[in-house]
PDB file of C-alpha atoms in Angstrom:
ATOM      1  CA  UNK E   1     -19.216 -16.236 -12.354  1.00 62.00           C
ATOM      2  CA  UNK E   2     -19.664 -18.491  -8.995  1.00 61.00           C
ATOM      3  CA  UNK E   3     -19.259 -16.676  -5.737  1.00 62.00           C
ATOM      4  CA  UNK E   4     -19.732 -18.430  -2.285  1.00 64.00           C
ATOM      5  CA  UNK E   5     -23.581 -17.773  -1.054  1.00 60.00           C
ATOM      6  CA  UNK E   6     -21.379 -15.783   1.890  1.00 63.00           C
ATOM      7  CA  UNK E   7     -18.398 -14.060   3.314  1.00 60.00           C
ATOM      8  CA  UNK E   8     -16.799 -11.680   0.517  1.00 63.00           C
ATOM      9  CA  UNK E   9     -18.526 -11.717  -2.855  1.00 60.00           C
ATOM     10  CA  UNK E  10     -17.305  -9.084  -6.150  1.00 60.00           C
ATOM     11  CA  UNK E  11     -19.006  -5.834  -6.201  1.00 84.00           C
ATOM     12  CA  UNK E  12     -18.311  -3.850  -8.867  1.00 92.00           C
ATOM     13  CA  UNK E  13     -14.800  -2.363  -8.139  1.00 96.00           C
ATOM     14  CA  UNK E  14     -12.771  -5.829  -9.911  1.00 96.00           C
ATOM     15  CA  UNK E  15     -15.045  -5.350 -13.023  1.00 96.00           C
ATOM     16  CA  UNK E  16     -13.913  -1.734 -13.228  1.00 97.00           C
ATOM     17  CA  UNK E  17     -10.281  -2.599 -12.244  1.00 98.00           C
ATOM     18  CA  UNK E  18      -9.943  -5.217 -15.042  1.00 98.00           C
ATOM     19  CA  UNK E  19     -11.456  -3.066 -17.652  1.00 98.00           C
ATOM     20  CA  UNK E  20      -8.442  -0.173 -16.841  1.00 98.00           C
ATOM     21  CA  UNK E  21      -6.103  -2.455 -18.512  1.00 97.00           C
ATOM     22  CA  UNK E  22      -4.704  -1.451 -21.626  1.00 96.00           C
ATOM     23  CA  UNK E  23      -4.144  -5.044 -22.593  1.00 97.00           C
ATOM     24  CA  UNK E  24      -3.545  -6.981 -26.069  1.00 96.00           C
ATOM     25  CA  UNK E  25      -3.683 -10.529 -27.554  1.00 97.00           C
ATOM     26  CA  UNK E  26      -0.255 -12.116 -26.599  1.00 97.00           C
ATOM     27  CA  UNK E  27       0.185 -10.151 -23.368  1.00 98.00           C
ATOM     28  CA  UNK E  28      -0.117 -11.790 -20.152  1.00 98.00           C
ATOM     29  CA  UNK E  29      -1.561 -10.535 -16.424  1.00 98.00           C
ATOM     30  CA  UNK E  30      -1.408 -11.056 -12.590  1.00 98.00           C
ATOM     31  CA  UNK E  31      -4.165 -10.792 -10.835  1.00 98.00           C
ATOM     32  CA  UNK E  32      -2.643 -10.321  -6.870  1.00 98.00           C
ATOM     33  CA  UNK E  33      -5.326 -11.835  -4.156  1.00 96.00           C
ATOM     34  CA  UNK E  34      -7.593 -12.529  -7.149  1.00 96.00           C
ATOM     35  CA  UNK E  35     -10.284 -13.872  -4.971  1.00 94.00           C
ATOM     36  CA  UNK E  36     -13.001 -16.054  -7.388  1.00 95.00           C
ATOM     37  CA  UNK E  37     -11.483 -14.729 -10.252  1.00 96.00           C
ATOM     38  CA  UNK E  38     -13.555 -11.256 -11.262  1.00 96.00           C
ATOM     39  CA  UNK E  39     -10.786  -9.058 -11.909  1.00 97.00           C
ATOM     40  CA  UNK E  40      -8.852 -11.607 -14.506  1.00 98.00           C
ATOM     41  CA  UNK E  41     -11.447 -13.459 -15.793  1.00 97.00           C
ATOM     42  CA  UNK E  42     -13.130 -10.278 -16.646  1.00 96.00           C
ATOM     43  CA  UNK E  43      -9.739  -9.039 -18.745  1.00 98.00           C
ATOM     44  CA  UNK E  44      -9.190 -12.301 -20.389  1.00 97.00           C
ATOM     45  CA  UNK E  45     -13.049 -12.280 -22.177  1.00 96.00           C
ATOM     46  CA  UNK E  46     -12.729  -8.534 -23.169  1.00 96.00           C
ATOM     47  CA  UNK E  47      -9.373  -9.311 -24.700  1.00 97.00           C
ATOM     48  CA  UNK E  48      -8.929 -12.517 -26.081  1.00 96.00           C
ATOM     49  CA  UNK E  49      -5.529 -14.224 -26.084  1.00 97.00           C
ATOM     50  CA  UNK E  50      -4.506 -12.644 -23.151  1.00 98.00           C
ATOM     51  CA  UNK E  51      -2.548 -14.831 -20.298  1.00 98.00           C
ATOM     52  CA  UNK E  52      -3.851 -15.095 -17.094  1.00 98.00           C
ATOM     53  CA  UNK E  53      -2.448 -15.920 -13.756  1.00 98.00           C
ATOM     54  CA  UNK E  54      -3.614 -15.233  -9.954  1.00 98.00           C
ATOM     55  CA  UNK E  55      -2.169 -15.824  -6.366  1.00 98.00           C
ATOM     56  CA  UNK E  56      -4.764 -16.300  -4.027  1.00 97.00           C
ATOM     57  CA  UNK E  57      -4.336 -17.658  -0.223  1.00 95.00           C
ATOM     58  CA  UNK E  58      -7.583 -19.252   0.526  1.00 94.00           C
ATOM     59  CA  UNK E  59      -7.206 -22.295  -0.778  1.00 95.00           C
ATOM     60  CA  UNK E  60     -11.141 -22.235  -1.829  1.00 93.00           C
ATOM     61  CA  UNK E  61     -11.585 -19.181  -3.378  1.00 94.00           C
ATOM     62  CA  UNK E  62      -8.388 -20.700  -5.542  1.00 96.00           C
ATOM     63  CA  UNK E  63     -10.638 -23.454  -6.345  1.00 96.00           C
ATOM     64  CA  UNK E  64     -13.430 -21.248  -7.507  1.00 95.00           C
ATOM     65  CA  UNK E  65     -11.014 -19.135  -9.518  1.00 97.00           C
ATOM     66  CA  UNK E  66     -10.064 -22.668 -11.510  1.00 97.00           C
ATOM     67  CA  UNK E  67     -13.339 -23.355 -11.492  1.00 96.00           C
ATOM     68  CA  UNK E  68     -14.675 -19.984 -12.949  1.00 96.00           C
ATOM     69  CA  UNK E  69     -12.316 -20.109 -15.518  1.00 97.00           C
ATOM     70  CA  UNK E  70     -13.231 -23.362 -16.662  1.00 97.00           C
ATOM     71  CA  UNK E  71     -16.549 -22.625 -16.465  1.00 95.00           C
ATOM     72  CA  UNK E  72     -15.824 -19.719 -18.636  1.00 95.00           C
ATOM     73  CA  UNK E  73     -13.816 -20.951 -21.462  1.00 96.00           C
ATOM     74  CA  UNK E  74     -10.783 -19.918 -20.183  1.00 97.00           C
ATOM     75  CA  UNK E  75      -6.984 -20.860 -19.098  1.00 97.00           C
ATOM     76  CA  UNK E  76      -6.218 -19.319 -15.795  1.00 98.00           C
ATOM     77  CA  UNK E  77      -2.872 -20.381 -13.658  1.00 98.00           C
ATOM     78  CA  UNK E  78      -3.917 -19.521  -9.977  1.00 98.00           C
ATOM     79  CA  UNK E  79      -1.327 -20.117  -7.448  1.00 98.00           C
ATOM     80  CA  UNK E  80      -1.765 -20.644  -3.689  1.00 97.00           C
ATOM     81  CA  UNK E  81       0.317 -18.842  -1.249  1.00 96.00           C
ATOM     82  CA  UNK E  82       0.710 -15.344   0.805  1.00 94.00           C
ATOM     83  CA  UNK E  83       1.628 -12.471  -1.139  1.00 94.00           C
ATOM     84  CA  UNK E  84       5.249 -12.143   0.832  1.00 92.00           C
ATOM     85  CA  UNK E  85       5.974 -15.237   0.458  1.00 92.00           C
ATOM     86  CA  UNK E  86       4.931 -16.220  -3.355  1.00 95.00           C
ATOM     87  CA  UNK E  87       5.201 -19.754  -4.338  1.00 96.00           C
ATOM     88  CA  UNK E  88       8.520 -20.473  -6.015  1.00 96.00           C
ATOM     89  CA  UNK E  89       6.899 -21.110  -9.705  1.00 96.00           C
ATOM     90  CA  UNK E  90       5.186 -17.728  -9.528  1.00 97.00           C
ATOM     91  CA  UNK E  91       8.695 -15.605  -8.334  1.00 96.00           C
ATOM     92  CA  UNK E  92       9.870 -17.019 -11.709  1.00 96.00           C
ATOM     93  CA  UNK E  93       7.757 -14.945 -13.688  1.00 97.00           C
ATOM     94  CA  UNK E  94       7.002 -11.377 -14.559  1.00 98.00           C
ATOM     95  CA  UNK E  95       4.027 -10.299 -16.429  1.00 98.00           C
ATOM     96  CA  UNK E  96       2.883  -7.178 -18.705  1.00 98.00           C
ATOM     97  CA  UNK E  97       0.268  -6.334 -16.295  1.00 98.00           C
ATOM     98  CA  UNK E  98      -0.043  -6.548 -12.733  1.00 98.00           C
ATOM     99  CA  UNK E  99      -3.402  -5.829 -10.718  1.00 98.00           C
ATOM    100  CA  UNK E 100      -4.601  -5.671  -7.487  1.00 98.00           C
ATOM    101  CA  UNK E 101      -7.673  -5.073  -5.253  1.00 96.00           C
ATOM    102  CA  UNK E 102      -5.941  -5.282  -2.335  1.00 95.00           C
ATOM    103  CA  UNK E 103      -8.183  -4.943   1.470  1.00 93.00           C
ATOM    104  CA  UNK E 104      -9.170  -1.442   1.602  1.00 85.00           C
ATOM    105  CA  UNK E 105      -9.338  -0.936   5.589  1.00 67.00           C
ATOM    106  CA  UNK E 106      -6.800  -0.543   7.796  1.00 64.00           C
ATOM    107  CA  UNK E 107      -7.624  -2.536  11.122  1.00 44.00           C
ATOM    108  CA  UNK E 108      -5.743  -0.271  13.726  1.00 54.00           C
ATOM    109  CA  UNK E 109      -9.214   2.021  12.399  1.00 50.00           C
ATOM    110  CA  UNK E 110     -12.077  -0.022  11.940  1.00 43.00           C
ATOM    111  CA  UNK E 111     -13.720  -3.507  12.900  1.00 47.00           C
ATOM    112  CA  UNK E 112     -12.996  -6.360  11.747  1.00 48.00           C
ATOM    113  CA  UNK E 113     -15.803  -8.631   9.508  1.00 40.00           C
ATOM    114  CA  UNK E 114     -17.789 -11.606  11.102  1.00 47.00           C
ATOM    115  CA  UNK E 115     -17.131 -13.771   8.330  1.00 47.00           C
ATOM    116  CA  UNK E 116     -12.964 -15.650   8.143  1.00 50.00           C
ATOM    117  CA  UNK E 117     -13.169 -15.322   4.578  1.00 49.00           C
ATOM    118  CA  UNK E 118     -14.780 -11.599   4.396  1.00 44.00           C
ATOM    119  CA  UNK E 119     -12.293 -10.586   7.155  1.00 41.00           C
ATOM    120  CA  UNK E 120      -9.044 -11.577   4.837  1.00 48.00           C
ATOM    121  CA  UNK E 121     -10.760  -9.633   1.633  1.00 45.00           C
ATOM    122  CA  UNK E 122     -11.661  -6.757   3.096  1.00 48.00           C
ATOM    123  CA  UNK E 123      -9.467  -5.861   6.407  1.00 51.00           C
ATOM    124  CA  UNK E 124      -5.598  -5.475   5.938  1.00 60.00           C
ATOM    125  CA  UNK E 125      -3.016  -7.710   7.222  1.00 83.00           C
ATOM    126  CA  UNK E 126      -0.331  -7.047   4.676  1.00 91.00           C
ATOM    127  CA  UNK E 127       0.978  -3.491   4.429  1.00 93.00           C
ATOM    128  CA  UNK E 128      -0.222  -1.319   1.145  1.00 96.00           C
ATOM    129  CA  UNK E 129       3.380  -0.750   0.483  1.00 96.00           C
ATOM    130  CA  UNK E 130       4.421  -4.889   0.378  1.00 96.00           C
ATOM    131  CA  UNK E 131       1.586  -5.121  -2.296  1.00 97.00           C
ATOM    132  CA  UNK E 132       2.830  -2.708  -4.786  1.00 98.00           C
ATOM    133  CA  UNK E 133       6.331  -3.916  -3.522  1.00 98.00           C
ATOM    134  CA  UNK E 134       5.063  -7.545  -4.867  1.00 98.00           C
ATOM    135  CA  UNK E 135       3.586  -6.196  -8.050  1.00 98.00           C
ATOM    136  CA  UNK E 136       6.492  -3.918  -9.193  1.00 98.00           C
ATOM    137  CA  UNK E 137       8.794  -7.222  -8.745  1.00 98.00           C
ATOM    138  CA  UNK E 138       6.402  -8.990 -10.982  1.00 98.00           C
ATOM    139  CA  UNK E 139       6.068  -6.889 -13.513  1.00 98.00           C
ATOM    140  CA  UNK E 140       8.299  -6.845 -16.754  1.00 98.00           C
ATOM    141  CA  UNK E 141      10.324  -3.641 -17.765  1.00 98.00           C
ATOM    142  CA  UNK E 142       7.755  -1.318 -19.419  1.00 98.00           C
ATOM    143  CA  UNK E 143       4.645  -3.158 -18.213  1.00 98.00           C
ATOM    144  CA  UNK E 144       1.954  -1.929 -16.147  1.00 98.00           C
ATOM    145  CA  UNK E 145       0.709  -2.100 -12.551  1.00 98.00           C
ATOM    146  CA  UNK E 146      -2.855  -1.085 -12.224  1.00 98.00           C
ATOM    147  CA  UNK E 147      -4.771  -1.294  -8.605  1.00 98.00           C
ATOM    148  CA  UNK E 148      -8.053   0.101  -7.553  1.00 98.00           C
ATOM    149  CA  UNK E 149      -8.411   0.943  -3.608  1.00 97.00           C
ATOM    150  CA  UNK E 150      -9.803   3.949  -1.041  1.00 96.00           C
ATOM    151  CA  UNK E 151      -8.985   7.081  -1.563  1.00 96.00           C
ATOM    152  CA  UNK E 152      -8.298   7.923   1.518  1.00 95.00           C
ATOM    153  CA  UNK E 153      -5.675   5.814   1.285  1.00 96.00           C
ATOM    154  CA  UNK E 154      -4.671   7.234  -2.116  1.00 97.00           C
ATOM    155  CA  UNK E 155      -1.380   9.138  -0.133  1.00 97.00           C
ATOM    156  CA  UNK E 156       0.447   6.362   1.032  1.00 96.00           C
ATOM    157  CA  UNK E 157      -0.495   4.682  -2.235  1.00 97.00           C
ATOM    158  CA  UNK E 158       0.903   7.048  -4.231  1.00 98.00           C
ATOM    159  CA  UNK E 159       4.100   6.785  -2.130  1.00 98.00           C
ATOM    160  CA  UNK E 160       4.354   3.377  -2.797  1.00 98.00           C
ATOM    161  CA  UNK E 161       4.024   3.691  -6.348  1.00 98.00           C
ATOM    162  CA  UNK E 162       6.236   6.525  -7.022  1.00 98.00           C
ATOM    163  CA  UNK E 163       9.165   4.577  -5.305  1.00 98.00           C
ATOM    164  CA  UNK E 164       9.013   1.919  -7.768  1.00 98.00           C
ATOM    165  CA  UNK E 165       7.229   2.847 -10.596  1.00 98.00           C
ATOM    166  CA  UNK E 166       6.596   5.877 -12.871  1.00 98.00           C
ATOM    167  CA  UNK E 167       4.259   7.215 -15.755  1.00 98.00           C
ATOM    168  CA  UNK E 168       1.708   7.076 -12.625  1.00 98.00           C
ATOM    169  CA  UNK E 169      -1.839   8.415 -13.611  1.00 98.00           C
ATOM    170  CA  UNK E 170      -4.792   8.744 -11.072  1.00 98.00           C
ATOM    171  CA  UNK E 171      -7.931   8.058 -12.341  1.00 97.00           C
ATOM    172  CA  UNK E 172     -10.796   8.977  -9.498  1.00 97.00           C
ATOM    173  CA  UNK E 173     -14.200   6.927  -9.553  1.00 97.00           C
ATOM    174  CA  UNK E 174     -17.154   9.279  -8.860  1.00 97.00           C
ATOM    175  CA  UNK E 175     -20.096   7.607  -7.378  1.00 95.00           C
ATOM    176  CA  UNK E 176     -22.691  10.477  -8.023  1.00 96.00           C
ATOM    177  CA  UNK E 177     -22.545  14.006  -9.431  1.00 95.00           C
ATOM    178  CA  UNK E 178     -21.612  16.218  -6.401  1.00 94.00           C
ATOM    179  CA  UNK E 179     -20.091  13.264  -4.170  1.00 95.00           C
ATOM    180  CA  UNK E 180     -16.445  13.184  -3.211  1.00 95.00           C
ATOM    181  CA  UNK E 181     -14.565  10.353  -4.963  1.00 96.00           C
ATOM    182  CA  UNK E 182     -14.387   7.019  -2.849  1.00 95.00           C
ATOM    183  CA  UNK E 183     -12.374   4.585  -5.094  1.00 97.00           C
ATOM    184  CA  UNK E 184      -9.392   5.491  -7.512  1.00 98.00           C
ATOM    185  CA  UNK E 185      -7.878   3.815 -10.056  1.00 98.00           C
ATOM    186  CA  UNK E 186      -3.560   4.303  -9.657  1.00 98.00           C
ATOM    187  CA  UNK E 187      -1.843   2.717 -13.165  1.00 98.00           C
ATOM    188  CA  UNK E 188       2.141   2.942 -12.933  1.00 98.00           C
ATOM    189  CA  UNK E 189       4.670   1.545 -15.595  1.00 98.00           C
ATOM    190  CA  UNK E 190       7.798   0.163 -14.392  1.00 98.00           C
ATOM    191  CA  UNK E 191      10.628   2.518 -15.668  1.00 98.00           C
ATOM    192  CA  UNK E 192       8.293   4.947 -16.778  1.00 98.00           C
ATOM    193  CA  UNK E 193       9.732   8.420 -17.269  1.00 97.00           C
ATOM    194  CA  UNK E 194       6.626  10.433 -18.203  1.00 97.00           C
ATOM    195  CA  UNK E 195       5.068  13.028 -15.873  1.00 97.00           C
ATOM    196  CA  UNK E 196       2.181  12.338 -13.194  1.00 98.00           C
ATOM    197  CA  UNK E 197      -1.501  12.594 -15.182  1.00 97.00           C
ATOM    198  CA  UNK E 198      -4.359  13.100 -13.158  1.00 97.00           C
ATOM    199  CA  UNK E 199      -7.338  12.022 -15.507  1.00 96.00           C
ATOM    200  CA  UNK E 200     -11.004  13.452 -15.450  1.00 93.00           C
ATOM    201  CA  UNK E 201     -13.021  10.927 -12.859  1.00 94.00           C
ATOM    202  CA  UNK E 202     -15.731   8.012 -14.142  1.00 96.00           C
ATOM    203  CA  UNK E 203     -18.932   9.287 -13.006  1.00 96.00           C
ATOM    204  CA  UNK E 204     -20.685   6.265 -12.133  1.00 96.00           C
ATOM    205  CA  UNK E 205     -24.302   6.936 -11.696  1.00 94.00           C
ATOM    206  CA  UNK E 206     -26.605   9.572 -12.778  1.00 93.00           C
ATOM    207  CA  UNK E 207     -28.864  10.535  -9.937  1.00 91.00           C
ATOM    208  CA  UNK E 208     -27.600  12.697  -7.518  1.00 86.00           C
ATOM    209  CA  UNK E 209     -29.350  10.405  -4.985  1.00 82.00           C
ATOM    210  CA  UNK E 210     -30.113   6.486  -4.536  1.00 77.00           C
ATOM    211  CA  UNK E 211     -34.046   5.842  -5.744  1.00 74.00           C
ATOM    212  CA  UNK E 212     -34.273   2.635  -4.864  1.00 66.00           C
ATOM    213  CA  UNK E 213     -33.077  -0.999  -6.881  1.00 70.00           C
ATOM    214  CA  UNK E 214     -33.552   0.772  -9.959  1.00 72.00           C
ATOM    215  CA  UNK E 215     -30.099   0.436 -11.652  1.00 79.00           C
ATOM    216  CA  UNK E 216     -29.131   4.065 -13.374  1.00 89.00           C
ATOM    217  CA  UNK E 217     -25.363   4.247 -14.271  1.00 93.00           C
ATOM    218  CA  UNK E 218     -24.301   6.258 -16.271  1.00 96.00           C
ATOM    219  CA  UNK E 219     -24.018   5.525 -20.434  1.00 95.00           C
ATOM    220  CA  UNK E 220     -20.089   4.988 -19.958  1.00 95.00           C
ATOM    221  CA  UNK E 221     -20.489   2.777 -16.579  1.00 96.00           C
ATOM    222  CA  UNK E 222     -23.035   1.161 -18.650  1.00 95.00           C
ATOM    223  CA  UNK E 223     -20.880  -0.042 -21.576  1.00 96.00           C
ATOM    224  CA  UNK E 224     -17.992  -0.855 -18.842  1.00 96.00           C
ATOM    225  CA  UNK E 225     -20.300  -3.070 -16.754  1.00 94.00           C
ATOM    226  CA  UNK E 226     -22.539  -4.630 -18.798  1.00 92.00           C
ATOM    227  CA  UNK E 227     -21.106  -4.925 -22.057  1.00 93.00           C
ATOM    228  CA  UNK E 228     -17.592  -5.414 -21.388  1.00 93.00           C
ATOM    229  CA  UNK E 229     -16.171  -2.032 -23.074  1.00 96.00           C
ATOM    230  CA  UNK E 230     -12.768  -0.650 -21.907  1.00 96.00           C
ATOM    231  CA  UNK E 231     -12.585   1.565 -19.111  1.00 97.00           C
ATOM    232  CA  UNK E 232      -9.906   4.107 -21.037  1.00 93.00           C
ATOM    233  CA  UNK E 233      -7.877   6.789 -19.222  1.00 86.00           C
ATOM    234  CA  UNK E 234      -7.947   9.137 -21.893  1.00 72.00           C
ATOM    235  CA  UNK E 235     -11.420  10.310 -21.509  1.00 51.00           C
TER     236      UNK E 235
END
């Protein structure tokens, strides 16, 4: 995968957010503000067949997204334009999955980044709510809408979801043992009837502490992060 030298380059939280997706062969997805590419790209080569599509607005992280693909073996549709306002090709679709790693912080809290491109990734302009809005419209009867974000803001996200989705299960992402979640995982099917399921969280590293570059996930971030293995709810 190609990332820009700087400004906002994938961590770890798209890898983990693509391999959530219960996807098959034949199924397609939308990746929402898909950036490079991480989050989709990373679905379609640990399910093969599956159909990809992104909306990005910066016009060259759009380009790297087609060019990561490419560069990758795989067909990718990325479409330019704001998330409210989705280009007129892409409102004429709906998908089986829907994803999103939308900004995490809320500017009226924090500073904004240095960097244009960081600032759009990371610091919100679009309201939590018009994202899941956006994905629920996009999403076929029965399919699935899957984002990854804060936890603090897991409360208004969970509003947002139970409004238009249901079947919602909470997945939390546990950096070390004894450390409060930071990220969560929020999967919601559209028309789902089944009651809320709050899964046991992914511990994601072993030591209690950081020691250094050494890298020391755990054996089940392991599989999801190196070797491409389904991050599955039912743990």
């Amino acid at each position: 995968m190609s990332q820009p030298r700087r400004g906002y380059r994938a961590g770890v939280d798209p890898v983990l957010l693509a391999a959530s997706v219960g996807a098959r062969a034949g199924e397609s997805l939308l990746d929402l503000g898909c950036g490079a590419g991480t989050a989709a790209l990373c679905a379609g080569r640990r399910v093969p067949g599956l159909v990809l599509a992104g909306l990005e607005r910066q016009a060259p992280y759009a380009a790297l997204a087609r060019r990561n693909a490419a560069d990758n073996g795989l067909e990718m549709t990325v479409h330019e334009g704001d998330l409210a306002q989705m280009p007129e090709a892409l409102r004429q679709c709906v998908f089986d999955h829907v994803i999103a790693n939308p900004p995490y912080f809320r500017r009226t809290a924090s500073s904004p980044a240095q960097a244009e491109d960081r600032e759009a990734a990371m610091g919100e302009e679009t309201p939590l709510d018009t994202w899941v809005e956006m994905a629920a419209r996009r999403c076929k009867p029965k399919g699935h809408v899957t984002f990854i974000h804060r936890a603090e803001r897991l409360p208004e996200l969970l509003a947002a979801f139970e409004a238009r989705l249901g079947s919602i299960e909470l997945m939390p992402l546990v950096p070390r043992p004894g450390r409060e979640s930071q990220l969560v995982l929020l999967r919601g099917r559209k028309g789902g009837r089944a009651a809320f399921r709050l899964h046991a969280g992914l511990l994601l590293h072993r030591s209690a502490t950081h020691e250094g570059d050494r890298e020391d996930y755990t054996e089940a971030a392991q599989h999801i992060l190196r070797d491409g293995a389904a991050l599955v709810f039912d743990r």
